[in-house]
Short mmCIF file of C-alpha atoms and ligand atoms in Angstrom, two decimals:
data_model
loop_
_atom_site.label_atom_id
_atom_site.label_comp_id
_atom_site.label_asym_id
_atom_site.label_seq_id
_atom_site.Cartn_x
_atom_site.Cartn_y
_atom_site.Cartn_z
CA MET Y 236 -8.79 6.39 7.51
CA LYS Y 237 -5.54 6.20 5.71
CA THR Y 238 -4.61 8.40 2.83
CA LEU Y 239 -1.25 8.14 1.17
CA GLY Y 240 0.96 9.97 3.61
CA VAL Y 241 -0.51 8.05 6.46
CA SER Y 242 -0.72 4.60 5.02
CA ILE Y 243 2.57 4.52 3.25
CA LYS Y 244 4.44 5.73 6.27
CA VAL Y 245 2.63 3.27 8.47
CA VAL Y 246 3.08 0.28 6.26
CA ARG Y 247 6.20 0.31 4.26
CA SER Y 248 8.32 2.01 6.82
CA ALA Y 249 6.80 -0.39 9.31
CA LYS Y 250 7.73 1.52 12.41
CA HIS Y 251 4.40 2.87 13.51
CA GLY Y 252 1.12 1.43 14.62
CA LYS Y 253 -2.43 2.57 14.69
CA ALA Y 254 -1.54 5.35 17.09
CA VAL Y 255 0.48 7.14 14.46
CA ALA Y 256 -2.20 6.46 11.88
CA LEU Y 257 -4.69 8.00 14.26
CA ILE Y 258 -2.54 11.03 14.87
CA LEU Y 259 -1.85 11.53 11.20
CA ALA Y 260 -5.51 11.06 10.41
CA LEU Y 261 -6.13 13.94 12.76
CA VAL Y 262 -3.58 15.96 10.87
CA LEU Y 263 -5.78 15.57 7.83
CA PHE Y 264 -8.21 17.97 9.43
CA VAL Y 265 -5.61 20.63 8.89
CA SER Y 266 -6.45 20.97 5.26
CA LEU Y 267 -10.03 21.85 6.02
CA ALA Y 268 -8.72 25.27 6.90
CA VAL Y 269 -8.32 26.22 3.28
CA VAL Y 270 -11.68 24.96 2.11
CA GLY Y 271 -13.12 28.41 2.38
CA CYS Y 272 -16.80 28.21 3.26
CA ALA Y 273 -18.25 30.67 5.73
CA ALA Y 274 -19.18 29.57 9.26
CA PRO Y 275 -22.41 30.79 10.81
CA THR Y 276 -20.94 31.94 14.10
CA ARG Y 277 -17.25 32.13 13.43
CA GLU Y 278 -15.38 32.94 10.27
CA ILE Y 279 -13.36 30.13 8.73
CA SER Y 280 -10.36 32.41 8.89
CA ASP Y 281 -10.66 32.39 12.69
CA PHE Y 282 -9.28 28.87 12.55
CA ASP Y 283 -6.31 29.64 10.31
CA GLY Y 284 -3.70 29.86 13.04
CA PHE Y 285 -4.97 26.69 14.68
CA PHE Y 286 -4.73 24.72 11.45
CA GLU Y 287 -1.44 26.25 10.39
CA LYS Y 288 0.03 25.04 13.65
CA MET Y 289 -1.31 21.53 13.10
CA LEU Y 290 0.01 21.47 9.56
CA ALA Y 291 3.44 22.59 10.68
CA LEU Y 292 3.53 19.96 13.41
CA GLY Y 293 2.46 17.28 10.97
CA GLN Y 294 5.18 18.19 8.50
CA ALA Y 295 7.78 18.22 11.26
CA GLU Y 296 6.76 14.72 12.34
CA SER Y 297 6.86 13.51 8.75
CA ILE Y 298 10.33 14.84 8.07
CA MET Y 299 11.62 13.53 11.42
CA THR Y 300 10.38 10.11 10.44
CA TRP Y 301 12.00 10.31 7.01
CA ASP Y 302 15.25 11.34 8.65
CA MET Y 303 15.09 8.40 11.08
CA GLU Y 304 14.47 5.87 8.37
CA THR Y 305 16.95 7.05 5.79
CA GLY Y 306 19.98 7.20 8.05
CA GLY Y 307 20.07 10.95 8.67
CA MET Y 308 19.68 10.57 12.44
CA PRO Y 309 22.70 9.47 14.52
CA ASP Y 310 21.97 6.29 16.53
CA GLY Y 311 22.58 8.15 19.78
CA ALA Y 312 19.65 10.47 19.07
CA ILE Y 313 16.99 7.76 19.10
CA ASP Y 314 15.63 8.50 22.60
CA SER Y 315 15.42 12.26 22.16
CA ARG Y 316 13.91 11.83 18.69
CA ALA Y 317 11.31 9.36 19.93
CA ASN Y 318 10.46 11.76 22.74
CA ALA Y 319 10.08 14.71 20.37
CA ILE Y 320 7.82 12.70 18.06
CA ALA Y 321 5.74 11.56 21.04
CA ILE Y 322 5.27 15.18 22.19
CA ILE Y 323 4.28 16.34 18.71
CA SER Y 324 1.92 13.39 18.34
CA SER Y 325 0.31 14.07 21.67
CA GLU Y 326 -0.15 17.75 20.83
CA LEU Y 327 -1.75 16.83 17.52
CA PHE Y 328 -4.06 14.36 19.23
CA ASP Y 329 -5.16 17.02 21.74
CA MET Y 330 -5.74 19.60 19.02
CA GLY Y 331 -7.59 17.11 16.83
CA THR Y 332 -10.05 16.27 19.59
CA SER Y 333 -10.35 19.79 21.00
CA ASP Y 334 -13.48 21.96 21.16
CA GLU Y 335 -11.85 24.20 18.60
CA MET Y 336 -11.87 21.33 16.14
CA ARG Y 337 -15.50 20.53 16.87
CA GLU Y 338 -16.51 24.14 16.25
CA PHE Y 339 -14.69 24.19 13.00
CA PHE Y 340 -16.34 20.97 11.96
CA THR Y 341 -19.77 22.38 12.77
CA ALA Y 342 -18.99 25.42 10.64
CA VAL Y 343 -18.27 23.25 7.62
CA GLU Y 344 -21.51 21.30 8.14
CA ALA Y 345 -23.46 24.55 8.29
CA ALA Y 346 -21.91 25.75 5.04
CA GLU Y 347 -23.01 22.54 3.39
CA LYS Y 348 -26.60 23.09 4.55
CA ARG Y 349 -26.60 26.60 3.10
CA GLY Y 350 -25.66 25.15 -0.28
CA GLU Y 351 -22.37 26.99 -0.26
CA ALA Y 352 -20.20 23.89 -0.44
CA ASP Y 353 -18.73 22.91 -3.81
CA GLU Y 354 -17.54 19.49 -5.01
CA ILE Y 355 -14.21 19.84 -3.27
CA ASN Y 356 -15.83 20.97 0.00
CA LEU Y 357 -18.17 18.01 -0.04
CA ALA Y 358 -15.41 15.52 -0.73
CA VAL Y 359 -13.34 16.99 2.08
CA TYR Y 360 -16.36 16.71 4.31
CA ARG Y 361 -16.96 13.08 3.30
CA ILE Y 362 -13.46 12.04 4.30
CA ALA Y 363 -13.14 14.24 7.36
CA LYS Y 364 -16.50 13.15 8.75
CA SER Y 365 -15.65 9.51 8.30
CA ASP Y 366 -12.36 9.96 10.17
CA PHE Y 367 -14.00 11.99 12.88
CA ASP Y 368 -16.74 9.45 13.46
CA ARG Y 369 -14.31 6.55 13.60
CA LEU Y 370 -12.03 8.35 16.02
CA ASN Y 371 -14.93 9.20 18.27
CA ALA Y 372 -16.49 5.77 18.24
CA ILE Y 373 -13.56 4.26 20.10
CA PRO Y 374 -12.66 5.40 23.65
CA ALA Y 375 -9.42 7.39 23.63
CA ASP Y 376 -7.97 5.37 26.52
CA GLU Y 377 -8.39 2.21 24.46
CA TYR Y 378 -6.54 3.77 21.54
CA ARG Y 379 -3.71 4.65 23.86
CA ALA Y 380 -3.65 1.22 25.46
CA PHE Y 381 -3.65 -0.38 22.03
CA SER Y 382 -0.80 1.84 20.91
CA GLU Y 383 1.26 0.71 23.92
CA LEU Y 384 0.32 -2.90 23.25
CA THR Y 385 1.42 -2.80 19.60
CA SER Y 386 4.70 -1.07 20.40
CA ILE Y 387 5.54 -4.03 22.67
CA ALA Y 388 4.01 -6.57 20.26
CA VAL Y 389 6.31 -5.45 17.47
CA ILE Y 390 9.34 -6.14 19.65
CA LYS Y 391 7.94 -9.52 20.74
CA TRP Y 392 7.15 -10.39 17.13
CA ALA Y 393 10.77 -9.69 16.14
CA GLU Y 394 12.02 -11.83 19.06
CA ALA Y 395 9.63 -14.64 18.18
CA LYS Y 396 10.64 -14.58 14.52
CA GLU Y 397 14.33 -14.58 15.40
CA ALA Y 398 13.86 -17.50 17.81
CA ASN Y 399 11.35 -19.23 15.51
CA ASP Y 400 9.09 -19.52 18.55
CA TYR Y 401 5.46 -18.48 18.03
CA SER Y 402 4.67 -18.83 21.76
CA ILE Y 403 6.65 -15.63 22.44
CA PHE Y 404 4.30 -13.63 20.22
CA ALA Y 405 1.00 -15.50 20.74
CA PRO Y 406 -0.15 -13.76 23.97
CA TYR Y 407 0.30 -10.35 22.31
CA MET Y 408 -1.42 -11.53 19.15
CA GLN Y 409 -4.34 -12.65 21.30
CA GLN Y 410 -4.64 -9.17 22.84
CA ILE Y 411 -4.45 -7.59 19.38
CA ILE Y 412 -7.23 -9.90 18.22
CA ASP Y 413 -9.35 -8.96 21.25
CA TYR Y 414 -8.79 -5.28 20.61
CA ASN Y 415 -9.74 -5.50 16.95
CA ARG Y 416 -12.88 -7.48 17.74
CA ASN Y 417 -13.90 -4.73 20.17
CA TYR Y 418 -12.89 -2.06 17.66
CA ALA Y 419 -15.22 -3.55 15.02
CA ASP Y 420 -17.93 -3.79 17.65
CA TYR Y 421 -17.67 -0.10 18.60
CA LEU Y 422 -17.80 1.01 14.97
CA ILE Y 423 -20.79 -1.17 14.18
CA LYS Y 424 -22.64 -0.06 17.33
CA ALA Y 425 -21.98 3.54 16.35
CA GLY Y 426 -23.82 2.77 13.11
CA LEU Y 427 -20.79 3.39 10.90
CA TYR Y 428 -20.73 -0.06 9.29
CA SER Y 429 -23.08 -2.96 8.89
CA GLY Y 430 -22.95 -6.57 7.83
CA ASN Y 431 -19.80 -8.55 8.39
CA PRO Y 432 -17.68 -7.16 11.27
CA TYR Y 433 -14.59 -7.40 9.05
CA ASN Y 434 -16.11 -4.59 6.93
CA ALA Y 435 -15.21 -2.21 9.75
CA MET Y 436 -11.55 -3.24 9.42
CA LEU Y 437 -11.49 -2.93 5.62
CA ALA Y 438 -12.90 0.60 5.72
CA ASP Y 439 -9.73 1.77 7.41
CA TYR Y 440 -7.75 1.03 4.25
CA GLU Y 441 -10.18 0.81 1.32
CA PRO Y 442 -13.43 2.74 1.84
CA GLY Y 443 -16.39 0.91 0.35
CA LEU Y 444 -14.72 -2.50 0.17
CA THR Y 445 -16.73 -5.29 1.78
CA VAL Y 446 -16.37 -8.96 2.64
CA GLU Y 447 -19.01 -9.76 0.03
CA MET Y 448 -16.89 -8.13 -2.70
CA LEU Y 449 -13.71 -9.80 -1.50
CA ASP Y 450 -15.30 -13.24 -1.25
CA GLU Y 451 -16.38 -12.96 -4.86
CA PHE Y 452 -12.99 -11.60 -5.93
CA PHE Y 453 -10.91 -14.24 -4.16
CA GLY Y 454 -13.37 -16.94 -5.21
CA GLU Y 455 -12.72 -16.15 -8.88
CA LEU Y 456 -9.01 -15.94 -8.27
CA ARG Y 457 -8.92 -19.24 -6.41
CA SER Y 458 -10.79 -21.16 -9.09
CA ALA Y 459 -8.68 -19.74 -11.94
CA ILE Y 460 -5.18 -19.34 -10.51
CA VAL Y 461 -4.75 -22.34 -8.19
CA PRO Y 462 -5.23 -24.97 -10.97
CA PHE Y 463 -3.31 -22.79 -13.46
CA LEU Y 464 -0.37 -22.66 -11.07
CA GLN Y 465 -0.36 -26.46 -10.91
CA LYS Y 466 0.04 -26.58 -14.70
CA ILE Y 467 2.96 -24.17 -14.56
CA VAL Y 468 4.68 -26.01 -11.75
CA SER Y 469 4.44 -29.28 -13.66
CA SER Y 470 5.44 -27.80 -17.04
CA ASP Y 471 8.78 -28.65 -18.68
CA LYS Y 472 9.69 -25.04 -19.31
CA GLN Y 473 13.12 -24.16 -17.93
CA ILE Y 474 13.80 -20.53 -17.07
CA ARG Y 475 17.23 -19.39 -16.00
CA SER Y 476 17.17 -16.70 -13.31
CA ASP Y 477 20.55 -16.88 -11.53
CA PHE Y 478 21.74 -13.61 -13.09
CA LEU Y 479 18.95 -11.61 -11.39
CA TYR Y 480 21.03 -11.87 -8.22
CA ARG Y 481 24.29 -10.81 -9.78
CA GLY Y 482 26.34 -8.28 -7.91
CA VAL Y 483 26.28 -4.78 -9.33
CA PRO Y 484 28.22 -1.93 -7.67
CA ILE Y 485 25.96 0.38 -5.70
CA GLU Y 486 27.10 3.47 -7.63
CA ILE Y 487 25.81 1.85 -10.82
CA GLN Y 488 22.56 0.83 -9.11
CA LYS Y 489 22.00 4.46 -8.12
CA ASP Y 490 22.64 5.64 -11.66
CA VAL Y 491 20.13 3.11 -13.01
CA ALA Y 492 17.56 4.11 -10.36
CA GLU Y 493 17.79 7.80 -11.29
CA TRP Y 494 17.75 7.04 -15.00
CA MET Y 495 14.66 4.86 -14.58
CA MET Y 496 12.86 7.42 -12.38
CA GLY Y 497 13.51 10.07 -15.02
CA THR Y 498 12.35 7.73 -17.80
CA LEU Y 499 9.11 6.94 -15.97
CA GLY Y 500 8.32 10.62 -15.46
CA PHE Y 501 9.15 11.10 -11.77
CA ASP Y 502 9.63 14.85 -11.27
CA MET Y 503 13.05 15.09 -9.62
CA ASN Y 504 12.47 18.77 -8.92
CA ARG Y 505 9.59 17.85 -6.60
CA GLY Y 506 10.91 14.67 -5.07
CA ALA Y 507 13.93 12.72 -3.97
CA LEU Y 508 15.38 9.23 -3.80
CA GLY Y 509 16.70 7.98 -0.46
CA GLU Y 510 17.84 4.68 1.01
CA SER Y 511 16.17 2.60 3.72
CA ALA Y 512 16.03 -1.00 4.88
CA HIS Y 513 12.63 -1.46 3.22
CA PRO Y 514 11.54 0.69 0.28
CA PHE Y 515 8.71 3.15 0.90
CA THR Y 516 7.16 6.38 -0.39
CA ASN Y 517 6.66 9.42 1.80
CA SER Y 518 4.52 12.26 0.50
CA ILE Y 519 5.52 15.18 2.70
CA SER Y 520 3.69 17.72 0.54
CA HIS Y 521 2.43 18.16 -3.03
CA ASP Y 522 5.86 19.31 -4.10
CA ASP Y 523 7.91 17.01 -1.92
CA VAL Y 524 7.28 13.33 -2.67
CA ARG Y 525 10.16 11.10 -1.65
CA ILE Y 526 10.86 7.45 -2.33
CA THR Y 527 13.47 5.07 -0.99
CA THR Y 528 15.06 1.90 -2.20
CA HIS Y 529 17.40 -0.65 -0.70
CA TYR Y 530 20.66 -1.37 -2.52
CA ASP Y 531 22.04 -4.86 -2.11
CA GLU Y 532 25.35 -5.25 -3.87
CA ASN Y 533 24.72 -8.96 -4.33
CA LYS Y 534 21.05 -8.89 -5.39
CA TYR Y 535 20.54 -6.30 -8.00
CA VAL Y 536 17.30 -6.86 -9.90
CA PRO Y 537 14.86 -6.78 -6.92
CA SER Y 538 16.11 -3.27 -6.19
CA PHE Y 539 15.48 -2.24 -9.80
CA PHE Y 540 11.82 -3.26 -9.50
CA ALA Y 541 11.47 -1.61 -6.08
CA VAL Y 542 12.38 1.71 -7.71
CA MET Y 543 9.71 1.19 -10.39
CA HIS Y 544 7.16 0.27 -7.72
CA GLU Y 545 7.79 3.28 -5.49
CA SER Y 546 7.97 5.58 -8.55
CA GLY Y 547 4.43 4.47 -9.37
CA HIS Y 548 3.25 5.59 -5.93
CA ALA Y 549 5.13 8.87 -6.27
CA ILE Y 550 3.98 9.71 -9.81
CA TYR Y 551 0.38 9.32 -8.60
CA GLU Y 552 1.01 11.89 -5.84
CA GLN Y 553 2.97 14.26 -8.05
CA ASN Y 554 0.19 14.46 -10.65
CA ILE Y 555 -2.71 15.38 -8.38
CA ALA Y 556 -4.39 18.58 -9.61
CA GLU Y 557 -3.15 21.91 -8.27
CA GLU Y 558 -6.68 22.87 -7.22
CA LEU Y 559 -6.60 20.14 -4.56
CA VAL Y 560 -3.34 21.34 -3.03
CA GLY Y 561 -3.71 22.25 0.62
CA THR Y 562 -6.80 20.09 1.10
CA ILE Y 563 -7.02 16.54 2.38
CA LEU Y 564 -7.90 15.54 -1.18
CA ASP Y 565 -4.31 16.13 -2.25
CA SER Y 566 -3.45 12.48 -1.75
CA GLY Y 567 -4.13 9.13 -3.40
CA VAL Y 568 -7.62 7.97 -2.47
CA SER Y 569 -6.94 4.57 -0.93
CA MET Y 570 -4.35 1.89 -0.32
CA GLY Y 571 -5.76 -0.27 -3.12
CA MET Y 572 -5.78 2.56 -5.68
CA HIS Y 573 -2.26 3.50 -4.64
CA GLU Y 574 -1.07 -0.05 -5.00
CA SER Y 575 -2.70 -0.21 -8.44
CA GLN Y 576 -0.40 2.58 -9.59
CA SER Y 577 2.76 1.08 -8.11
CA ARG Y 578 1.91 -2.36 -9.51
CA PHE Y 579 1.02 -0.90 -12.89
CA TYR Y 580 4.51 0.58 -13.27
CA GLU Y 581 6.30 -2.33 -11.63
CA ASN Y 582 4.47 -5.24 -13.27
CA MET Y 583 2.13 -4.26 -16.08
CA ILE Y 584 4.81 -2.05 -17.64
CA GLY Y 585 8.02 -3.07 -15.84
CA ARG Y 586 7.63 -6.79 -16.47
CA SER Y 587 6.18 -6.48 -19.98
CA ARG Y 588 8.08 -7.69 -23.01
CA ALA Y 589 7.44 -4.41 -24.84
CA PHE Y 590 9.11 -2.34 -22.13
CA TRP Y 591 12.20 -4.58 -22.03
CA GLU Y 592 12.41 -4.49 -25.82
CA GLY Y 593 12.35 -0.71 -25.72
CA MET Y 594 14.88 -0.20 -22.97
CA TYR Y 595 17.19 -3.21 -23.10
CA ASP Y 596 20.05 -1.57 -25.00
CA ASP Y 597 19.97 1.37 -22.60
CA PHE Y 598 19.73 -1.00 -19.64
CA LEU Y 599 22.81 -2.92 -20.79
CA ALA Y 600 24.70 0.33 -21.24
CA VAL Y 601 23.75 1.86 -17.91
CA THR Y 602 24.46 -1.38 -16.01
CA ASP Y 603 27.95 -1.16 -17.51
CA GLY Y 604 28.32 -4.60 -19.04
CA HIS Y 605 27.06 -6.64 -16.10
CA PHE Y 606 24.32 -8.25 -18.19
CA ASP Y 607 25.89 -8.18 -21.65
CA ASP Y 608 25.84 -11.98 -21.89
CA ILE Y 609 22.08 -12.13 -21.18
CA SER Y 610 19.69 -12.00 -24.12
CA LEU Y 611 16.49 -9.97 -24.11
CA ASP Y 612 14.39 -13.16 -24.05
CA GLU Y 613 16.38 -14.57 -21.14
CA MET Y 614 15.93 -11.36 -19.18
CA TYR Y 615 12.22 -11.08 -19.93
CA GLU Y 616 11.56 -14.67 -18.86
CA ALA Y 617 13.73 -14.37 -15.75
CA VAL Y 618 11.89 -11.31 -14.44
CA ASN Y 619 8.65 -13.24 -14.88
CA ILE Y 620 9.70 -16.61 -13.50
CA VAL Y 621 6.99 -18.35 -11.46
CA GLU Y 622 8.31 -20.05 -8.35
CA PRO Y 623 5.92 -20.67 -5.46
CA THR Y 624 7.62 -19.53 -2.27
CA MET Y 625 6.77 -19.41 1.43
CA ILE Y 626 7.54 -15.71 1.61
CA ARG Y 627 5.06 -13.10 0.36
CA LEU Y 628 7.73 -10.47 -0.24
CA GLN Y 629 9.59 -12.84 -2.57
CA ALA Y 630 6.47 -13.91 -4.44
CA ASP Y 631 6.18 -13.58 -8.21
CA GLU Y 632 3.37 -11.72 -9.93
CA LEU Y 633 1.25 -14.85 -10.49
CA THR Y 634 1.33 -16.27 -6.97
CA TYR Y 635 1.38 -13.00 -5.04
CA SER Y 636 -2.36 -12.75 -4.54
CA LEU Y 637 -2.54 -16.33 -3.27
CA HIS Y 638 -0.40 -15.22 -0.32
CA ILE Y 639 -2.90 -12.43 0.28
CA MET Y 640 -5.80 -14.88 0.11
CA VAL Y 641 -4.27 -16.88 2.99
CA ARG Y 642 -4.08 -13.74 5.15
CA TYR Y 643 -7.54 -12.50 4.14
CA GLU Y 644 -9.22 -15.76 5.11
CA ILE Y 645 -7.47 -15.81 8.48
CA GLU Y 646 -8.36 -12.20 9.26
CA LYS Y 647 -11.96 -12.74 8.23
CA ALA Y 648 -12.15 -15.80 10.48
CA ILE Y 649 -10.67 -13.87 13.41
CA LEU Y 650 -13.40 -11.24 13.14
CA ASN Y 651 -16.19 -13.77 12.65
CA ASP Y 652 -15.35 -16.72 14.88
CA PRO Y 653 -15.14 -15.76 18.56
CA GLU Y 654 -13.82 -19.25 19.42
CA LEU Y 655 -10.75 -18.78 17.26
CA THR Y 656 -7.62 -17.86 19.25
CA ALA Y 657 -4.11 -16.74 18.40
CA TYR Y 658 -2.95 -20.28 19.18
CA ASP Y 659 -5.04 -21.75 16.35
CA LEU Y 660 -3.50 -19.59 13.66
CA PRO Y 661 -0.23 -21.37 12.75
CA GLU Y 662 -2.07 -24.55 11.82
CA MET Y 663 -4.64 -22.60 9.85
CA TRP Y 664 -1.85 -20.76 8.03
CA ASN Y 665 -0.03 -23.95 7.08
CA GLU Y 666 -3.17 -25.66 5.80
CA LYS Y 667 -4.03 -22.73 3.55
CA MET Y 668 -0.47 -22.44 2.23
CA GLN Y 669 -0.59 -26.10 1.29
CA GLU Y 670 -3.98 -25.73 -0.35
CA TYR Y 671 -3.18 -22.64 -2.45
CA LEU Y 672 0.57 -22.78 -3.04
CA GLY Y 673 1.33 -26.44 -2.48
CA LEU Y 674 3.86 -25.61 0.24
CA THR Y 675 3.95 -26.17 3.99
CA PRO Y 676 6.23 -23.88 5.99
CA SER Y 677 8.86 -25.74 7.97
CA SER Y 678 9.22 -22.92 10.51
CA TYR Y 679 7.16 -20.14 12.08
CA ALA Y 680 9.60 -17.60 10.69
CA GLU Y 681 8.78 -18.56 7.10
CA GLY Y 682 5.14 -19.12 8.02
CA ILE Y 683 2.85 -17.12 10.23
CA LEU Y 684 5.57 -14.88 11.67
CA GLN Y 685 6.87 -13.56 8.35
CA ASP Y 686 4.89 -10.28 8.20
CA ILE Y 687 4.95 -7.42 10.68
CA HIS Y 688 1.40 -6.18 9.92
CA TRP Y 689 -0.46 -8.10 12.63
CA ALA Y 690 2.06 -7.05 15.27
CA TYR Y 691 1.07 -3.48 14.41
CA GLY Y 692 -2.55 -4.44 14.90
CA GLU Y 693 -3.38 -3.98 11.24
CA PHE Y 694 -6.28 -6.16 10.11
CA GLY Y 695 -7.85 -5.30 6.77
CA TYR Y 696 -4.71 -4.01 5.15
CA PHE Y 697 -3.50 -7.11 3.30
CA PRO Y 698 -6.48 -7.36 0.89
CA THR Y 699 -5.62 -3.96 -0.59
CA TYR Y 700 -2.44 -5.46 -2.07
CA ALA Y 701 -4.48 -7.96 -4.10
CA ILE Y 702 -7.19 -5.45 -4.92
CA GLY Y 703 -4.48 -3.06 -6.17
CA ASN Y 704 -3.19 -5.68 -8.60
CA ALA Y 705 -6.71 -6.23 -9.90
CA TYR Y 706 -7.42 -2.49 -10.23
CA ALA Y 707 -4.18 -2.20 -12.21
CA ALA Y 708 -5.26 -4.91 -14.64
CA GLN Y 709 -8.67 -3.30 -15.08
CA ILE Y 710 -7.04 0.09 -15.66
CA ARG Y 711 -4.61 -1.45 -18.17
CA ALA Y 712 -7.51 -3.01 -20.09
CA ALA Y 713 -9.29 0.37 -20.29
CA MET Y 714 -6.08 2.08 -21.40
CA ARG Y 715 -5.56 -0.49 -24.15
CA LYS Y 716 -8.94 0.43 -25.65
CA GLU Y 717 -7.69 3.97 -26.20
CA PHE Y 718 -4.13 3.53 -27.41
CA ASP Y 719 -1.45 0.92 -28.06
CA VAL Y 720 0.05 0.59 -24.58
CA ASP Y 721 2.73 -1.87 -25.72
CA ALA Y 722 3.87 0.52 -28.44
CA ALA Y 723 4.07 3.35 -25.90
CA ALA Y 724 6.01 1.17 -23.46
CA ARG Y 725 8.35 0.03 -26.23
CA ALA Y 726 8.97 3.67 -27.21
CA LEU Y 727 9.43 4.60 -23.51
CA ASP Y 728 6.67 7.13 -24.18
CA PHE Y 729 5.64 7.75 -20.60
CA GLY Y 730 4.20 11.11 -21.59
CA THR Y 731 1.30 9.24 -23.20
CA ILE Y 732 0.97 6.62 -20.45
CA ASN Y 733 1.23 9.10 -17.56
CA GLY Y 734 -0.99 11.56 -19.40
CA TRP Y 735 -3.78 8.98 -19.58
CA LEU Y 736 -3.35 7.97 -15.94
CA THR Y 737 -3.24 11.58 -14.82
CA ASP Y 738 -6.37 12.42 -16.78
CA LYS Y 739 -8.32 9.38 -15.53
CA ILE Y 740 -6.95 8.84 -12.04
CA HIS Y 741 -4.04 10.86 -10.66
CA ARG Y 742 -5.47 14.36 -10.94
CA TYR Y 743 -8.53 13.50 -8.88
CA GLY Y 744 -6.58 12.73 -5.71
CA SER Y 745 -9.19 11.73 -3.13
CA LEU Y 746 -12.07 13.61 -4.77
CA PHE Y 747 -14.00 10.41 -5.52
CA GLU Y 748 -14.39 7.19 -3.55
CA PRO Y 749 -12.21 4.37 -4.95
CA SER Y 750 -15.14 2.52 -6.54
CA GLU Y 751 -16.41 5.67 -8.26
CA LEU Y 752 -12.93 6.60 -9.47
CA LEU Y 753 -12.46 3.12 -10.95
CA LEU Y 754 -15.86 3.27 -12.64
CA ARG Y 755 -15.12 6.69 -14.13
CA ALA Y 756 -11.65 5.65 -15.29
CA THR Y 757 -12.54 2.27 -16.78
CA GLY Y 758 -16.28 2.46 -17.46
CA GLU Y 759 -16.84 -0.69 -15.39
CA GLU Y 760 -17.50 -1.77 -11.83
CA PHE Y 761 -14.64 -3.56 -10.09
CA SER Y 762 -14.20 -7.14 -11.23
CA ALA Y 763 -11.56 -9.84 -11.00
CA SER Y 764 -11.93 -10.81 -14.65
CA HIS Y 765 -9.35 -8.42 -16.16
CA TYR Y 766 -6.78 -9.52 -13.62
CA VAL Y 767 -7.41 -13.22 -14.19
CA ASP Y 768 -7.34 -12.73 -17.99
CA TYR Y 769 -4.12 -10.76 -17.80
CA LEU Y 770 -2.35 -13.37 -15.67
CA ILE Y 771 -3.54 -16.39 -17.65
CA HIS Y 772 -2.69 -14.80 -21.00
CA LYS Y 773 0.76 -13.59 -19.99
CA TYR Y 774 1.90 -16.72 -18.19
CA SER Y 775 0.39 -19.15 -20.70
CA GLU Y 776 2.56 -17.50 -23.32
CA ILE Y 777 5.71 -17.53 -21.19
CA TYR Y 778 5.27 -21.15 -20.12
CA GLY Y 779 3.85 -22.39 -23.42
CA ILE Y 780 0.70 -23.89 -21.88
ZN1 LIG E 1093 3.30 -0.28 -2.75
#
């Protein structure tokens, strides 16, 4: 499983594969040490030293990774650093699969049977047991082989993308496909999942999410958004957006980033802002949640929104209840729920007219005259311009989930059609891009080779991006029933907005499964309808259709 620290490090930093996820998942067992139920044969406290050691090793690995990615490490140290991380990882793997761990696990189970486990204990058990079962369902030598495979595949993927030659990557992609098909098979044979084999992949990132739910979700999205996009593309509306890519000195960009983080309610005393090639969030501990951004002197506005996005992830982590500190519940519950928070701040607030109305004078002042000639309306429309693109990472809010739909359908096919090979995928990709976005990639680099996820062996991760957007819209709709969200955004009253989110979502950490958390927060089961309504309403207004 992937909780925040794990998933965010794995994905956004994009330097690790499933091996690191596995190792970090094992680290999650550490927090069981503080759960505090009595064991029948051994006292819980007997395990304290064991878990303290694991926790310390996990933190060391996390900080080493942060240091590597934010430019703290000299280039010459790469080999010794990689070696140190490998040793720590190996030690954590050994400890996580040791007899000591099994005994501890048994002790927690026994406490549950005696009725001595409280809500927190049971939630910790739910997550820990799921991880444990998954880890044990797959032979350790296959995990290791897969880890070696993906570390080579990532290099081959980069070479293939650079050379625009899919044949360099295809043999590795085929092995990754084979591995994941086996992986799903092991998990299903172990009785952990049933139904569509792709369900076993999804569970790694969004517990409880199934193919049936996603088919319904993407079906609604496809029938509403694909024809709507056609109307927008053929509309006469002209939106000017050149100034989004104006150069702004990096010193000013940093000032704006810190001002915006403070405005949104990021607790600077318990976090930090760093720089990296690709923005990410790293939750090292409850009181140490760090985000990064990438400053590009010649492309300012994307960096502004990256800060809002990562702040959303961080504010979620920073507002988890104190009573969950030191347990594995002290982390956002899933990738989708995490993405809902980042997208809420980035898009639902950050790209709303009310927010820009409320902060535009301050924005003009803090950007030191660089946008003084741009009106509020021009800025609002520019940050919401719809332009179908080949590249997911450059996609606007409306078309973003269509990019995810392409990847979801390919991944689902890979897990369900044994005849499908890595060599069939580029054509499949191009057909779906044409169908949903009206574009056909002219190269592999802007087509099937654009994302690193598959080179890391990650199947089942992409859908959480789209699900996160939809959760965010559902959460926004529930929030709007209780107070005037636009008025709060206009007043930059993030005390009210964050207070509601903390009360309904943030404080619970991983106490509830994502579906239960969403139901409790919004009073409804997950549905695509709020997301579709939000998109159609917003973009109909902007484009006058
Ligand atoms: Zn994110």
